[in-house]
Short mmCIF file of C-alpha atoms in Angstrom, two decimals:
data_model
loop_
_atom_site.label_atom_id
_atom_site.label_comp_id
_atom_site.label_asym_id
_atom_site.label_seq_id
_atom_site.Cartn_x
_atom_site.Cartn_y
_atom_site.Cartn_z
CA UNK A 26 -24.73 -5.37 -2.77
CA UNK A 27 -25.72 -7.82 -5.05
CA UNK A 28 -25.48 -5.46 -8.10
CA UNK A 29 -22.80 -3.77 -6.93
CA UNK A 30 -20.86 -7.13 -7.58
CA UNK A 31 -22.63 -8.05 -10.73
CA UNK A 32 -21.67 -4.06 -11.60
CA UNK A 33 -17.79 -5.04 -10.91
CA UNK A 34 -17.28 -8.24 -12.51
CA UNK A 35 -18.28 -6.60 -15.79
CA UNK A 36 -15.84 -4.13 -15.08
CA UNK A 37 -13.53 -6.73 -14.43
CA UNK A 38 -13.94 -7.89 -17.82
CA UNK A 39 -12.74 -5.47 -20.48
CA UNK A 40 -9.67 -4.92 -17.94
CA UNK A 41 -8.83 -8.63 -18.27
CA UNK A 42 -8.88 -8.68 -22.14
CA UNK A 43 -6.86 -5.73 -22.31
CA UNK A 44 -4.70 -6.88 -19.85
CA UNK A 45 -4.07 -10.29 -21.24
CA UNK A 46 -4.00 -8.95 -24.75
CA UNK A 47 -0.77 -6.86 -23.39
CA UNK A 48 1.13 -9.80 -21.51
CA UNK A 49 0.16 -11.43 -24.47
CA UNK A 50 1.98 -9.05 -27.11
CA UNK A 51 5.00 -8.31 -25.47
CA UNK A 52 5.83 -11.90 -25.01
CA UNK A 53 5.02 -13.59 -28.38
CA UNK A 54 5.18 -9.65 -30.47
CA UNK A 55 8.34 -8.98 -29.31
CA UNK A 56 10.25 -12.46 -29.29
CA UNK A 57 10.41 -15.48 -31.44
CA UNK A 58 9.41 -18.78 -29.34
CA UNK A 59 10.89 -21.07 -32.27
CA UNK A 60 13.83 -19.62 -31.94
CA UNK A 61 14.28 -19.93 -28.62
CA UNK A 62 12.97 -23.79 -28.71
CA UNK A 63 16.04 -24.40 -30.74
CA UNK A 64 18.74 -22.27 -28.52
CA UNK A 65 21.82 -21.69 -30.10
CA UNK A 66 21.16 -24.29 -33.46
CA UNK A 67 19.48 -22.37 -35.94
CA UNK A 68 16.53 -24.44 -37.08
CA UNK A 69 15.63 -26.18 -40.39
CA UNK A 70 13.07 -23.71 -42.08
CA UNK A 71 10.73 -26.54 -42.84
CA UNK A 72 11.21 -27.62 -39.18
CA UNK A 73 10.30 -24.12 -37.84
CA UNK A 74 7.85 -23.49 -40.45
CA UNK A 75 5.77 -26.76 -39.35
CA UNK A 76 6.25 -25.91 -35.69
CA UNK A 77 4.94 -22.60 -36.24
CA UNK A 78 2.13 -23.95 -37.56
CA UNK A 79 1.46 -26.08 -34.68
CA UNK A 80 1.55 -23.53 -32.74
CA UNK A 81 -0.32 -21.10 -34.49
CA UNK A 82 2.41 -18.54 -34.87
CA UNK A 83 1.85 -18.41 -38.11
CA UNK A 84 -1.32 -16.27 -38.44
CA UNK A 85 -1.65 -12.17 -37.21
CA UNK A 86 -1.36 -12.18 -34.06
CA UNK A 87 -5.32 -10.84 -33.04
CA UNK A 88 -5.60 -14.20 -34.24
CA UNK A 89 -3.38 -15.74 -31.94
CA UNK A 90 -4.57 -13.60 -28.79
CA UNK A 91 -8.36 -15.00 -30.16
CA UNK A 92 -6.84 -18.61 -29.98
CA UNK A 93 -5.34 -18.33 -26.75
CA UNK A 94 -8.28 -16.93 -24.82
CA UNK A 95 -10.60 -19.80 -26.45
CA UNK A 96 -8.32 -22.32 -25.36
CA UNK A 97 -8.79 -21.05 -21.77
CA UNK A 98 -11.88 -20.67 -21.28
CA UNK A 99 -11.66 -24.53 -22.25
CA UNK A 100 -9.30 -25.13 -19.35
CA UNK A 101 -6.49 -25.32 -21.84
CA UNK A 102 -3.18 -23.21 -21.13
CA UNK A 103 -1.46 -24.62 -23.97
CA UNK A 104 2.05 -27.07 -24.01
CA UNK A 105 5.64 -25.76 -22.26
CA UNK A 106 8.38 -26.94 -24.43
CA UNK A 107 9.77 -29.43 -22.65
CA UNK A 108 6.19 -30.69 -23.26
CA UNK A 109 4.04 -30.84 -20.35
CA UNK A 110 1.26 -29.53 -19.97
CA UNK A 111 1.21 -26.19 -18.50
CA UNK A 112 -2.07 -26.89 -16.38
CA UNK A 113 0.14 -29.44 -14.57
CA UNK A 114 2.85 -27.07 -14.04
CA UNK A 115 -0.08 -24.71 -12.60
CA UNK A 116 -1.05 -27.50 -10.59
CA UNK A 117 2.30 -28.51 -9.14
CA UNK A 118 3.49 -24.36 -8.14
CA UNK A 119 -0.02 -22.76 -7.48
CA UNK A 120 -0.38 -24.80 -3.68
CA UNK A 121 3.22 -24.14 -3.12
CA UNK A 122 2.83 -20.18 -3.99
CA UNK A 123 -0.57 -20.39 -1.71
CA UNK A 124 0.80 -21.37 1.11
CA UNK A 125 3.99 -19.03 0.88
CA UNK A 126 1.50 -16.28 0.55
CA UNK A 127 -0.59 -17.29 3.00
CA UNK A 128 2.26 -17.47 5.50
CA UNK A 129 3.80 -14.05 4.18
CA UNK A 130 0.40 -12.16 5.23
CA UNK A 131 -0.28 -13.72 8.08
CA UNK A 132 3.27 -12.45 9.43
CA UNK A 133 2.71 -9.06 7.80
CA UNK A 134 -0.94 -8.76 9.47
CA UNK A 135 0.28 -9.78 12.57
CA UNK A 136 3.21 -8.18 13.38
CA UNK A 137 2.75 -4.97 10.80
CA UNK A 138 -0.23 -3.70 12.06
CA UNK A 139 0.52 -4.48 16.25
CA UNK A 140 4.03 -2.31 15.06
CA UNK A 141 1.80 0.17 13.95
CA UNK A 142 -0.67 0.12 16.64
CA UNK A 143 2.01 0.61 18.97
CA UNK A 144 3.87 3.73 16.79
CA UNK A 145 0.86 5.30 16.60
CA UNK A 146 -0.64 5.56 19.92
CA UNK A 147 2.68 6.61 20.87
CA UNK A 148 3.46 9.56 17.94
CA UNK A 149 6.21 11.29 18.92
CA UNK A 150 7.99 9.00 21.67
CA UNK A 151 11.11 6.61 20.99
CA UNK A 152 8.99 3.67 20.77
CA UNK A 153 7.44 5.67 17.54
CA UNK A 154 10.92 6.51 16.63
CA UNK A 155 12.14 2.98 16.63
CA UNK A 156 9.88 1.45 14.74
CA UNK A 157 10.02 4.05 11.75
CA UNK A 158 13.59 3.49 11.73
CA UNK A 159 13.32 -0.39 11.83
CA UNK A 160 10.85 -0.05 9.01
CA UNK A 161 13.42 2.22 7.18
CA UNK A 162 15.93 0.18 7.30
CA UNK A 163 13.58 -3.25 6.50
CA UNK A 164 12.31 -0.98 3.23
CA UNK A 165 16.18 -0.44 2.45
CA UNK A 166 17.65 -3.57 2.37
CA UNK A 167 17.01 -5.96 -0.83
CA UNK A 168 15.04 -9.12 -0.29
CA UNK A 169 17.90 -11.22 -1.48
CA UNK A 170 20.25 -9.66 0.69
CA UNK A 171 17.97 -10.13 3.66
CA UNK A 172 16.79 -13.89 2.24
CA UNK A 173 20.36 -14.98 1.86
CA UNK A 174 21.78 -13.49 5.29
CA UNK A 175 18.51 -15.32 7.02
CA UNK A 176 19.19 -18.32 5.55
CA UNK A 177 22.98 -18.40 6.76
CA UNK A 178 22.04 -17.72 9.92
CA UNK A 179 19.16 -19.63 10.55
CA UNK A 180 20.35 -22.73 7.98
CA UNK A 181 23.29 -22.81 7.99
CA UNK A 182 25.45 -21.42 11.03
CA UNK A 183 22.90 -22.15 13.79
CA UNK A 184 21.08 -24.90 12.02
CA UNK A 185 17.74 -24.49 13.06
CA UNK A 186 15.76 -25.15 9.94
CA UNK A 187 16.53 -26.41 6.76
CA UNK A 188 18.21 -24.58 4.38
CA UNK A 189 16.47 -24.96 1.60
CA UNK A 190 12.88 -26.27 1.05
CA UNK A 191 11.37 -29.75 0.54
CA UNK A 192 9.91 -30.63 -2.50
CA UNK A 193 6.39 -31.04 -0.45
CA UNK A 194 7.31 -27.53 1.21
CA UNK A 195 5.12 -27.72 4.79
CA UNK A 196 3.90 -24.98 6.33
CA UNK A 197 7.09 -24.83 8.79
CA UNK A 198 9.65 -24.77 6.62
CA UNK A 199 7.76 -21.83 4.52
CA UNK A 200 8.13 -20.20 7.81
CA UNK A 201 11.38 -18.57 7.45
CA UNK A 202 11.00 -18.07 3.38
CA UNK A 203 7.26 -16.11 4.32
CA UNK A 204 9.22 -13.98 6.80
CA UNK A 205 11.71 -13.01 4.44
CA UNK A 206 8.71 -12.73 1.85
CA UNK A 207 6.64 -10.17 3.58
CA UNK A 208 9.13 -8.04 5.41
CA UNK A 209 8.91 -5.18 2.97
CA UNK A 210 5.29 -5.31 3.48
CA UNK A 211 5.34 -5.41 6.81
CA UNK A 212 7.15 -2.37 6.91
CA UNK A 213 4.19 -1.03 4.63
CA UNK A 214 1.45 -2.03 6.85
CA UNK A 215 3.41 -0.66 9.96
CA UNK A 216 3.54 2.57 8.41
CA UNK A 217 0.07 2.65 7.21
CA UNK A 218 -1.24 1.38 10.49
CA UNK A 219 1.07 3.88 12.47
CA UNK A 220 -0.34 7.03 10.41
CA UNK A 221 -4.31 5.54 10.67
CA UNK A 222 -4.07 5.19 14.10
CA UNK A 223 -1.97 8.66 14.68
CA UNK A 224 -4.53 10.45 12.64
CA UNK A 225 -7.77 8.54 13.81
CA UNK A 226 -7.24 8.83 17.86
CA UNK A 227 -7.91 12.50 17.69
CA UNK A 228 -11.25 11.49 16.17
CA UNK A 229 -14.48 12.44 17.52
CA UNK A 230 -15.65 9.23 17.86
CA UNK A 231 -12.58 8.07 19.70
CA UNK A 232 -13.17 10.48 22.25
CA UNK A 233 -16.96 10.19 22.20
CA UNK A 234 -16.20 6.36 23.29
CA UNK A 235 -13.41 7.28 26.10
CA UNK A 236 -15.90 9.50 27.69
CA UNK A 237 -18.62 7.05 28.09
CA UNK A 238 -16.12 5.34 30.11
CA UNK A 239 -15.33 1.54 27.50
CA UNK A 240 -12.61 -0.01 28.22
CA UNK A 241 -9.13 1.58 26.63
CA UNK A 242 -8.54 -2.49 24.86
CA UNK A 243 -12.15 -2.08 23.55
CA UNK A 244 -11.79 2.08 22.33
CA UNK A 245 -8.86 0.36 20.28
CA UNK A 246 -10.14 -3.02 19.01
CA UNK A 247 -13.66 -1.69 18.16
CA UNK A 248 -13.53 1.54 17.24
CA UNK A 249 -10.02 3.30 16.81
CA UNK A 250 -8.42 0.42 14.41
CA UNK A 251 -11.19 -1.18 12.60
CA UNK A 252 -11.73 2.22 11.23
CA UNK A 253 -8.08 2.80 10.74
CA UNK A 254 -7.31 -0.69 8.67
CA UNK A 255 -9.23 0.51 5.55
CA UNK A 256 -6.20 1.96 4.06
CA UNK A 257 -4.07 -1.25 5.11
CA UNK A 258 -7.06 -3.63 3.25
CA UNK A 259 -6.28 -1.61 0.72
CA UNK A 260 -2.79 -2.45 0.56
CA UNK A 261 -3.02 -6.01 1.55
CA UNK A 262 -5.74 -6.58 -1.53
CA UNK A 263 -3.07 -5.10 -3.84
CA UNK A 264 -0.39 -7.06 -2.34
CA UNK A 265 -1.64 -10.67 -2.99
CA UNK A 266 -0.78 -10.30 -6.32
CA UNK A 267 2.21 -8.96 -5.75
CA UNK A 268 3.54 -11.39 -3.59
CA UNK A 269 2.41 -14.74 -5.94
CA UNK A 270 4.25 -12.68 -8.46
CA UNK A 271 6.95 -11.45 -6.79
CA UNK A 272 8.72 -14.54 -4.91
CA UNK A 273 11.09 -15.17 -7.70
CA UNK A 274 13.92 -13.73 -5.32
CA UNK A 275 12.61 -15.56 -2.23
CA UNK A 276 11.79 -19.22 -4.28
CA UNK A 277 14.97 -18.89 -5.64
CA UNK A 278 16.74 -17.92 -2.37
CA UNK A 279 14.71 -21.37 -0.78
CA UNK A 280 14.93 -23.66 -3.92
CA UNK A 281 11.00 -23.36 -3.97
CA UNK A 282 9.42 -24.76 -7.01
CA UNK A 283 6.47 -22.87 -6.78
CA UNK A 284 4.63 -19.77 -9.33
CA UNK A 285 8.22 -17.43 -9.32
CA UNK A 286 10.37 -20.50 -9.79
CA UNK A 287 8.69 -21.20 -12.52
CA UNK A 288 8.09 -17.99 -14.22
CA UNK A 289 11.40 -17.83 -13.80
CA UNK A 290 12.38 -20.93 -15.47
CA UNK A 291 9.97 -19.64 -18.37
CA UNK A 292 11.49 -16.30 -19.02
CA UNK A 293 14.96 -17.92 -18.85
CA UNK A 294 13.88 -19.99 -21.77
CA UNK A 295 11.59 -17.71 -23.59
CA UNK A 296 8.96 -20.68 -22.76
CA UNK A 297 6.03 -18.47 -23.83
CA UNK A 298 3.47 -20.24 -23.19
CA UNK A 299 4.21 -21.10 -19.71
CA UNK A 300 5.05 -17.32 -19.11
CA UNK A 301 1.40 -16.44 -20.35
CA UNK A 302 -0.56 -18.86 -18.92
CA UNK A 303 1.34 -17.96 -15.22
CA UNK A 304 0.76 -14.49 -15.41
CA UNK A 305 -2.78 -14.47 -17.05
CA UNK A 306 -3.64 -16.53 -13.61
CA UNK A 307 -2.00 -13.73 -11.73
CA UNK A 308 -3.87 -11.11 -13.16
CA UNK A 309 -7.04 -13.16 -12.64
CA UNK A 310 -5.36 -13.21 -8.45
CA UNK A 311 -5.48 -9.20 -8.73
CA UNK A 312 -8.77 -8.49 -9.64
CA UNK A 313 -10.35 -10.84 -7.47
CA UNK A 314 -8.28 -9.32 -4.68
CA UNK A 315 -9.45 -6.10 -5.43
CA UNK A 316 -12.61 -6.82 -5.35
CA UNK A 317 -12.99 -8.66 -1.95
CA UNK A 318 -11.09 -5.40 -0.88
CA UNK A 319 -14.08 -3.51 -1.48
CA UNK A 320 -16.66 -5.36 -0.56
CA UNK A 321 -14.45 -5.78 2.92
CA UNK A 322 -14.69 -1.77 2.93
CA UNK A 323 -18.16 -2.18 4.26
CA UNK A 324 -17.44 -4.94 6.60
CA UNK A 325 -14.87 -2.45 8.38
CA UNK A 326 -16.76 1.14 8.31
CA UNK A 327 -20.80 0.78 8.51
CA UNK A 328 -21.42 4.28 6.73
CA UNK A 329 -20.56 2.25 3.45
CA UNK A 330 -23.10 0.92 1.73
CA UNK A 331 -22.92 -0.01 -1.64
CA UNK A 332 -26.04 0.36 -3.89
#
């Protein structure tokens, strides 16, 4: 096991340089961060020239990408433009983003893969047709139509929670914003769950255990879904990323200042280096993910063993 994860971190590697390197080109390769420092003024050429300087913009940009990563791995993610730091912007949005995330799986766990349970031991029946066609319908409708319409009805119209976040954003009022977060991937996990399970109770080994006589809670717990949830690790270990990344829609919805508020703030500016240093973090989120997806792999089905 032990080289197996020695084995994958160096794998891990080569994909982070070239991944990096990418993020890195098409946001300082294809725009012009001086530029966009200065808005609609055109800048002094002595003025930009020095600040391009500054900020090494002014050499090839191998040379920049070289730059950048050395600053990192100094625990430097260079200046925003309004001039903090962005480690303290990391800082200030990472715990937020956390503990949306954290609240969005949870919910998707819980209630994806009991939906699922329940579709699949029943293939075929109306409780199986009901929940693929709530899951349909949750995989049609856009997350800001769905945040918005939550929001007015739980916020506003019967006031129940707050409609929009604190500043300190607690764990209940990320309640309603992690719902709205992870529906789509609920509806994912239901539908991976419901076709495990579907496939996986005509197993052998499913009815090897019902003949011995176990218990029908303990056929299902121990054997019949521990074996089925590989495919939904799968997609759970993808979707971490995913989610950090993707709740630009639901911070926005919430007025939550956390890693899509301000990604969004930086591509609305062209504030390169805050994009960078946000999403070179998030790819650093994804391969970590996928890794503790694997070694999980083994955790769930004994007849993997990793050499």
């Amino acid at each position: 096991m032990g080289r197996y994860v020695l084995r994958r971190l160096l794998q891990m590697v080569p994909v982070f340089i070239g991944t990096t390197f990418l993020i890195f080109f098409m946001v300082y390769a294809l725009g012009d961060p001086v530029a966009a420092l200065f808005g609609d003024r055109a800048p002094d050429p002595a003025t930009a020239a020095r600040i391009r300087r500054e900020l090494y913009l002014d050499r090839p940009l191998w040379t920049q990408y070289l730059h950048y990563m050395g600053q990192i791995f100094q625990g430097n993610f260079g200046t925003a433009f309004n001039g903090q730091p962005v480690l303290d912007l990391m800082a200030e949005a990472w715990p937020v983003t956390l503990r949306l995330t954290l609240v969005a799986i949870v919910i998707e766990l819980i209630f994806g893969i009991t939906l699922g349970v329940i579709g699949g031991l029943r293939r075929g029946r109306a409780t199986d047709t009901g929940v693929l066609f709530l899951t349909l319908v949750v995989i049609s409708v856009p997350t800001f139509v769905t945040g918005y319409l939550l929001q007015y009805l739980f916020g506003v119209e019967w006031g129940l929670i707050r409609p929009s976040v604190s500043p300190a954003a607690p764990l209940n009022e990320l309640l309603l914003p992690g719902t709205v977060l992870a529906l789509v991937s609920l509806a994912y996990v239901t539908r991976l769950t419901r076709t495990s399970i579907a496939e996986n109770v005509r197993a052998d080994y499913v009815r090897t255990a019902v003949a011995k006589g176990l218990p029908r809670h303990r056929v299902i717990t121990r054997h019949l879904l521990r074996n089925s949830l590989i495919p939904v690790i799968t997609f759970i270990g993808t979707d971490i990323g995913a989610l950090m990344g993707g709740a630009i829609v639901t911070e926005r919805i919430f007025n939550i200042h956390g890693v899509g508020y301000q990604l969004y703030q930086g591509i609305l500016r062209n504030n390169s280096p805050t994009v960078v240093g946000f999403v070179t973090v998030l790819v650093i989120v994804f391969l970590l993910a996928n890794l503790l997806v694997d070694l999980l792999y083994a955790v769930l089905d004994p007849r993997i063993r990793y050499a």
